[in-house]
Coordinates of C-alpha atoms (C1' of nucleotides) in Angstrom, one line a residue:
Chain A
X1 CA 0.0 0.0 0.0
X2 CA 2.7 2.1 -0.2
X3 CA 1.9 5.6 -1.1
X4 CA 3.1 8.7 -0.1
X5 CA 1.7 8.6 3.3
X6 CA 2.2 5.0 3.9
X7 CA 6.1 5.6 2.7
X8 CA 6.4 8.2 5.4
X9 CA 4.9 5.8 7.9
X10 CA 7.2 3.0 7.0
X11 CA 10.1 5.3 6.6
X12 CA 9.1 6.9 10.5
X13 CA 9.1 3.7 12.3
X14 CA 12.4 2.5 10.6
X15 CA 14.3 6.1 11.3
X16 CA 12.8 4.5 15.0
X17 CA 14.3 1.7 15.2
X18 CA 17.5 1.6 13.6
X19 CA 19.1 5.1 13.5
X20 CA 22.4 4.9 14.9
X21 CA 22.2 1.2 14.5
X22 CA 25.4 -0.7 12.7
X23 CA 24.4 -3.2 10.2
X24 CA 25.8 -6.5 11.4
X25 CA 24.2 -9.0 8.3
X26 CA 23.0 -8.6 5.1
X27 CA 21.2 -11.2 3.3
X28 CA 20.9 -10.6 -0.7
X29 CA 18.6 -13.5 -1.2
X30 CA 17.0 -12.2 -5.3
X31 CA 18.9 -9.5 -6.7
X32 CA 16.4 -9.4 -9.9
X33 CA 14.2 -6.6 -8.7
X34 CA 12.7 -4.4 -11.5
X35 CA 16.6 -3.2 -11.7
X36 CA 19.0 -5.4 -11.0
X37 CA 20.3 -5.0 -7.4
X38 CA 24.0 -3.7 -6.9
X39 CA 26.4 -6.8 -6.9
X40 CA 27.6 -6.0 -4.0
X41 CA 25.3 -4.2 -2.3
X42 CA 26.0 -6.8 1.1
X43 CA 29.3 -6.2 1.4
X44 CA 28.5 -2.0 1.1
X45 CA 26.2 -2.1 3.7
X46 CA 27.8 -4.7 5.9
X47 CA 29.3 -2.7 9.3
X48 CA 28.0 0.6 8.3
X49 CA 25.9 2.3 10.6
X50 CA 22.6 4.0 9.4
X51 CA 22.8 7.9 10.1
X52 CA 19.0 8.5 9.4
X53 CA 16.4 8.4 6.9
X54 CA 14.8 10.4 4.4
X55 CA 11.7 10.3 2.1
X56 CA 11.0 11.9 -1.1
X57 CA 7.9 11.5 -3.0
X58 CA 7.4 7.4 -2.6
X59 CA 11.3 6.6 -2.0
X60 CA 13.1 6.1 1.4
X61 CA 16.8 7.0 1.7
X62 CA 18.7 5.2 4.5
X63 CA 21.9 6.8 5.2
X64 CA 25.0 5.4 5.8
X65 CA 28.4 6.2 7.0
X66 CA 30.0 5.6 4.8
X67 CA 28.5 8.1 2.7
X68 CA 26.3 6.2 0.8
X69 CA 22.5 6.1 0.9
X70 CA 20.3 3.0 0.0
X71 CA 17.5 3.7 -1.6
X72 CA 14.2 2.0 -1.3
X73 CA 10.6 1.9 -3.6
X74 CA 8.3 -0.4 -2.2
X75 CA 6.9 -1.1 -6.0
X76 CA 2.7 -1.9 -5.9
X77 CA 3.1 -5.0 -3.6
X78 CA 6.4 -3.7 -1.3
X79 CA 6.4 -4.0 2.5
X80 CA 9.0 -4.0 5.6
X81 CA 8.7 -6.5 7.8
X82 CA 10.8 -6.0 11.5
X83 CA 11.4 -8.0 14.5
X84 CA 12.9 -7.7 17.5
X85 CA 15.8 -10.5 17.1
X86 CA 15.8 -13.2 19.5
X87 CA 11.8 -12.7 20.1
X88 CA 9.8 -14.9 18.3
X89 CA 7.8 -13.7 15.9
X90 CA 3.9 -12.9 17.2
X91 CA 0.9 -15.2 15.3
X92 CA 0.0 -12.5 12.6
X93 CA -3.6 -13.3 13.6
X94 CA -3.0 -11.0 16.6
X95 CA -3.1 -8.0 13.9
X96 CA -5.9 -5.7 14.2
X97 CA -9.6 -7.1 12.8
X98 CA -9.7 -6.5 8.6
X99 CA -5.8 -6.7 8.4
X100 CA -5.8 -9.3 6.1
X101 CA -3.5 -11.4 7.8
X102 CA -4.5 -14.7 9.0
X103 CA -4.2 -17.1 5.8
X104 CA -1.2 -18.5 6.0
X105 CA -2.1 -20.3 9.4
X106 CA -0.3 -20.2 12.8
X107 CA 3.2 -19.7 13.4
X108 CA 3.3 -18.3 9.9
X109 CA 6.9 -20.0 8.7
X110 CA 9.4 -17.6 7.0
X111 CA 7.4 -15.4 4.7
X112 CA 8.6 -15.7 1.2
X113 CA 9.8 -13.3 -1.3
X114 CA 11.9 -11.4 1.3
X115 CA 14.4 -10.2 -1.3
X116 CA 17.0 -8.6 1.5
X117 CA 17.4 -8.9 4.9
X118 CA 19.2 -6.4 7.0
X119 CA 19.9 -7.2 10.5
X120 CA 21.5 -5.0 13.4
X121 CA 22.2 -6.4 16.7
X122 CA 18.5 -5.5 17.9
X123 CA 16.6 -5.7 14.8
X124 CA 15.6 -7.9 11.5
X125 CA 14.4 -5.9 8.9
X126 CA 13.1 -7.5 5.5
X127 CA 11.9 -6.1 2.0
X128 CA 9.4 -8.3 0.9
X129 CA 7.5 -7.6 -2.7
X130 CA 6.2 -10.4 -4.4
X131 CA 5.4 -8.8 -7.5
X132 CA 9.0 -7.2 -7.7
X133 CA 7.9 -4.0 -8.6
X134 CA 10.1 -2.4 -6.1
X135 CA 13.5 -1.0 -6.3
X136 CA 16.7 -0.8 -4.1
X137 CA 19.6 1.1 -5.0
X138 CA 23.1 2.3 -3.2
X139 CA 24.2 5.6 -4.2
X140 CA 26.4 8.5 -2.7
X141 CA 24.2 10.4 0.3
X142 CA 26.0 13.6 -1.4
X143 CA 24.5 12.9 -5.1
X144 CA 20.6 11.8 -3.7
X145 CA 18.7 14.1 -5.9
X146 CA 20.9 13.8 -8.7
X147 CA 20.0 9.6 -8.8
X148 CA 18.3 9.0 -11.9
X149 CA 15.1 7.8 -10.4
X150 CA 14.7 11.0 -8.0
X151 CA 16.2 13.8 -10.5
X152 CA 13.0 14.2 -12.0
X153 CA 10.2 14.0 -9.5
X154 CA 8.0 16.9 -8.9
X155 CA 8.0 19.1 -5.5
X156 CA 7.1 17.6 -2.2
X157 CA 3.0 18.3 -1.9
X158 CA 3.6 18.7 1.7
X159 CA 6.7 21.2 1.5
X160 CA 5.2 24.8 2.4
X161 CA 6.6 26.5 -0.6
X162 CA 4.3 24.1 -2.4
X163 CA 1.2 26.6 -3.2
X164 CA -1.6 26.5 -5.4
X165 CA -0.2 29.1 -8.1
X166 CA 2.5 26.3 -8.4
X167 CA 0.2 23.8 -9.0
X168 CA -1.8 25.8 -11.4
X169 CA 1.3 26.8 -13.5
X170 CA 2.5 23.0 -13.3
X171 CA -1.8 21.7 -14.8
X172 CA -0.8 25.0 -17.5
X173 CA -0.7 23.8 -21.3
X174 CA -1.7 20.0 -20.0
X175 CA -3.9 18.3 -21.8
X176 CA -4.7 15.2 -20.2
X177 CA -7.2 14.9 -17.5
X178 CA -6.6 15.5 -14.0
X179 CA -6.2 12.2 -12.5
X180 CA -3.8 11.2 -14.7
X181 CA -1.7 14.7 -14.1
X182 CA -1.9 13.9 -10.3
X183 CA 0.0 10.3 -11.4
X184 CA 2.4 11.9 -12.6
X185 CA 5.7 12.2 -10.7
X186 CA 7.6 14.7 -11.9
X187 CA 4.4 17.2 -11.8
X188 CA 3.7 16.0 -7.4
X189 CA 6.2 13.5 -6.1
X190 CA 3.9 10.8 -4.1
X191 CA 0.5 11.1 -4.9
X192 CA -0.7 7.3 -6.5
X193 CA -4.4 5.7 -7.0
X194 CA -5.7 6.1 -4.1
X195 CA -5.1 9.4 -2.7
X196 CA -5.5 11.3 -6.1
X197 CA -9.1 10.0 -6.1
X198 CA -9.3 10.4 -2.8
X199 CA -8.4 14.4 -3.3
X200 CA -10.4 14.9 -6.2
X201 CA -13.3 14.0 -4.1
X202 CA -12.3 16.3 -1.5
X203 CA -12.1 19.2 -3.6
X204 CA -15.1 17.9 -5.6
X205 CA -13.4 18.7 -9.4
X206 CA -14.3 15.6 -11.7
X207 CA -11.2 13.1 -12.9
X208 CA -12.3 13.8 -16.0
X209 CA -11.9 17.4 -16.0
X210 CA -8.7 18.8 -18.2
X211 CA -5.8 18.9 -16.2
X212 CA -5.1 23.0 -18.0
X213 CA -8.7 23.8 -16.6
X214 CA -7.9 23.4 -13.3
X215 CA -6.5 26.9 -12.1
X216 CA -7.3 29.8 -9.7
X217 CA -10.0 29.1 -7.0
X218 CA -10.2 25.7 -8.1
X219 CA -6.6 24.9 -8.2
X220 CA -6.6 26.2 -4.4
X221 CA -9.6 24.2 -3.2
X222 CA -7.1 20.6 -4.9
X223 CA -4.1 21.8 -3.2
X224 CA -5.6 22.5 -0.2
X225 CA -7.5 18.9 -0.2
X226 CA -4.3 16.9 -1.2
X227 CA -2.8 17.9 1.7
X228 CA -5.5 17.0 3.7
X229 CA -5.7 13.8 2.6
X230 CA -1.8 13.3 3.0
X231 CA -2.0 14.8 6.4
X232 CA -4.7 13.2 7.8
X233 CA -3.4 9.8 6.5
X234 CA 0.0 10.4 7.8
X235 CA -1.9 11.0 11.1
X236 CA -3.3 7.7 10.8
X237 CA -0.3 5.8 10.3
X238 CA 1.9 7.4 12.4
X239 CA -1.0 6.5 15.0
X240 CA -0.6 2.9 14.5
X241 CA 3.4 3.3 15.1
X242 CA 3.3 0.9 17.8
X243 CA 1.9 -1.5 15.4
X244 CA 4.8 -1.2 13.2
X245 CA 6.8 -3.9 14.2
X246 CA 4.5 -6.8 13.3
X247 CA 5.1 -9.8 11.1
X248 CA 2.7 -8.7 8.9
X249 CA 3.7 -5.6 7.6
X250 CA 0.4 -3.9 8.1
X251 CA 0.6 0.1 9.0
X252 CA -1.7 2.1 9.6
X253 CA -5.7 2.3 9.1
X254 CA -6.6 5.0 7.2
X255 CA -8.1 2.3 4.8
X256 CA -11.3 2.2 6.6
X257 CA -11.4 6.1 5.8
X258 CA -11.4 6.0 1.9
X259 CA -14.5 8.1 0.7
X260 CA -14.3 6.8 -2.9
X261 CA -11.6 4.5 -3.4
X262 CA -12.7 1.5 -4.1
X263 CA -16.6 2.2 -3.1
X264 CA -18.1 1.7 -6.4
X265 CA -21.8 1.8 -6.1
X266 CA -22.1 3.1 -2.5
X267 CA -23.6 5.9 -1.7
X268 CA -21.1 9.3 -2.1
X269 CA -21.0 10.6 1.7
X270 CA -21.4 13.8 0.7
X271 CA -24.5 13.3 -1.0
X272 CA -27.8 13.7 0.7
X273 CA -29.5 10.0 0.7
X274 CA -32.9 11.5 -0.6
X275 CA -33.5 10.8 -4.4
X276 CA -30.6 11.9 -7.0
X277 CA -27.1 10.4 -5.7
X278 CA -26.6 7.4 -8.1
X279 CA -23.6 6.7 -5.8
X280 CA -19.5 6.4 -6.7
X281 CA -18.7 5.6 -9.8
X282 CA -16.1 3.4 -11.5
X283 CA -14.2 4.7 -14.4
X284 CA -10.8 3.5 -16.1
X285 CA -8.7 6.0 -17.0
X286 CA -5.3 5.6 -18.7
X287 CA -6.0 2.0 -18.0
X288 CA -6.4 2.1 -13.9
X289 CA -9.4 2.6 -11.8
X290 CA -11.0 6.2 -10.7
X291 CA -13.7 5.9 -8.2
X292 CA -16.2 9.5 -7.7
X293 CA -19.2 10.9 -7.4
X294 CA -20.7 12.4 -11.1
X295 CA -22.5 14.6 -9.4
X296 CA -20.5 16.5 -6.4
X297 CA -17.4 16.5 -8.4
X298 CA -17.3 18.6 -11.5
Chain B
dC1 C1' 7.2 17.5 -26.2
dT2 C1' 2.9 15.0 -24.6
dC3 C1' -0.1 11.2 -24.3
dG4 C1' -1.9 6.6 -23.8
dA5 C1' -1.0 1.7 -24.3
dC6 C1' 1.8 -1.8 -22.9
dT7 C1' 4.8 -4.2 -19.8
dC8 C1' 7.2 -6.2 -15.8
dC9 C1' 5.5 -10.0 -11.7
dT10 C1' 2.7 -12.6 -8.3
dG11 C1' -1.4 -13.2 -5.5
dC12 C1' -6.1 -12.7 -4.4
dT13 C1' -11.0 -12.3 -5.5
dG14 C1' -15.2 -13.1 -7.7
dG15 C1' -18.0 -15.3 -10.9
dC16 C1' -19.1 -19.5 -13.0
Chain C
dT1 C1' -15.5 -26.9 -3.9
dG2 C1' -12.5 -25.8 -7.8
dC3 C1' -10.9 -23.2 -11.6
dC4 C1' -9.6 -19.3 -14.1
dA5 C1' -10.0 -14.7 -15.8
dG6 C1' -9.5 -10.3 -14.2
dC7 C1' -7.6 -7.1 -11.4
dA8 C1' -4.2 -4.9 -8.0
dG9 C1' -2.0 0.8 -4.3
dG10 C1' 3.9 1.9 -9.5
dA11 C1' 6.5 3.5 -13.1
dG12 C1' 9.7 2.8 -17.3
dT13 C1' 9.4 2.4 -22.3
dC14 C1' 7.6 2.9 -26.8
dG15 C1' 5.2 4.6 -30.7
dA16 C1' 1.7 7.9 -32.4

DNA sequence: CTCGACTCCTGCTGGC
DNA sequence: TGCCAGCAGGAGTCGA
């Protein structure tokens, strides 16, 4: 699930657990990720301790002393699993009610697909991402924003210098809808699926609607609602911190909140019940889903 | 340049 | 109950 807010979350509870950690063991177990994994990417990280973290748009920076940073996506399917080492791992059906956990039966055995393992004295920390979707690189702390995945990514929604007569100028002279300009990273590093619907619904403008149309007033009331909907779903995960460490991976509930997403057919909540809301709507743009409401978002 | 279609990979769900 | 098509929260590449 790994938006911007549920990068942030992740990326909070690791900066909690391991800063001023050393990495005592690295496991490389399938360097095949969407890019290949450095070859040597154990030995780099091996002894170094981890300095802090950093997040930009959906990537994680853990740095290292040695000057290097390793750099995480988490992909569509990417999660973190940690553990206290030494303490057995807790039955994931302990997880909260609707976690979808359970499954896999008791004493779930060693999860598969956990393509590196990092360990510290304290902790086990593993990437897992079965569809391998994710990425991992090691690159120099100094040179971050210069890596070729991170050079091009849009401003930080949440940074204050990020106002609505940016945004407008960024939708200027673009012709595809909305939704799709909200996907794309190098116009707003972070926003995915979910919370672009999720604004849109907030600030009641239409997927549909021209990206270029979207200016002024209306380019104020989008701004204003994507950092809501970041916010408040920050607020959630970071809530759940405690929850972090479980074997399941789950963070954070903000789920349960979705107004749209996923909702097709139920009633909008900011309709009035009476007689015209036909309910949330399913439409496919640029061949994913957008769920809203025809008639409170124009 | 911009845009949409296609692609990578695996797992889960829903309909038959 | 079992099977299989369809779909999934991301993003790089390609051709129009």
């Amino acid at each position: 699930m790994p938006e911007l807010p549920e990068v942030e979350t992740v990326m909070r509870g690791l900066s909690a657990m391991l800063t001023g950690e050393v990495i005592a063991r690295v496991e490389l177990r399938r360097p095949d990720l969407r890019r290949p994994l450095p070859q040597d990417l154990a030995r780099r990280l091996a002894g170094r301790r981890i300095l802090g973290f950093r997040r930009r748009g959906k990537y994680m920076l853990m740095r290292l002393d040695s000057g290097e940073s390793l750099l995480i996506h988490l992909g569509m399917s990417g999660r973190i699993l940690a553990r206290e080492r030494g303490r057995a791992a807790p039955s994931a059906r302990l997880g909260p009610q609707g976690a979808a956990s359970d499954a896999r039966g008791r004493n779930s055995p060693p999860e598969g697909h956990e393509h590196l393992v990092i360990e510290t004295d304290r902790w086990r920390i593993a990437l897992v991402d079965p569809r391998r979707f994710g990425m991992i690189d090691l690159l120099p702390t100094a040179e971050e924003d210069a890596h070729p995945l991170l050079r091009e990514l849009g401003p930080e929604p949440l940074a204050e210098d990020f106002t609505a007569e940016r945004l407008s100028a960024a939708l200027a002279g673009r012709s595809c809808s909305i939704k799709s300009a909200l996907l794309d990273q190098r116009l707003l590093a972070g926003l995915g699926n979910i919370y672009a619907a999720e604004a849109l619904f907030r600030a009641g403008i239409s997927p549909r609607r021209a990206a270029r149309s979207v200016s002024g007033a209306r380019a104020a009331r989008l701004l204003a609602a994507i950092k809501a909907v970041l916010t408040e779903a920050i607020a959630a995960g970071g809530s759940s911190l405690r929850d972090y460490v479980r074997p399941d991976g789950e963070v954070g509930f903000f789920q349960d909140r979705f107004a749209v997403y996923d909702r097709e057919g139920e009633p909008c909540p900011r309709c009035p019940g009476v007689p015209p809301c036909r309910g949330i709507r399913r439409i496919v743009q640029q061949g994913r889903s957008t769920f809203y409401c025809p008639r409170t978002q124009r």
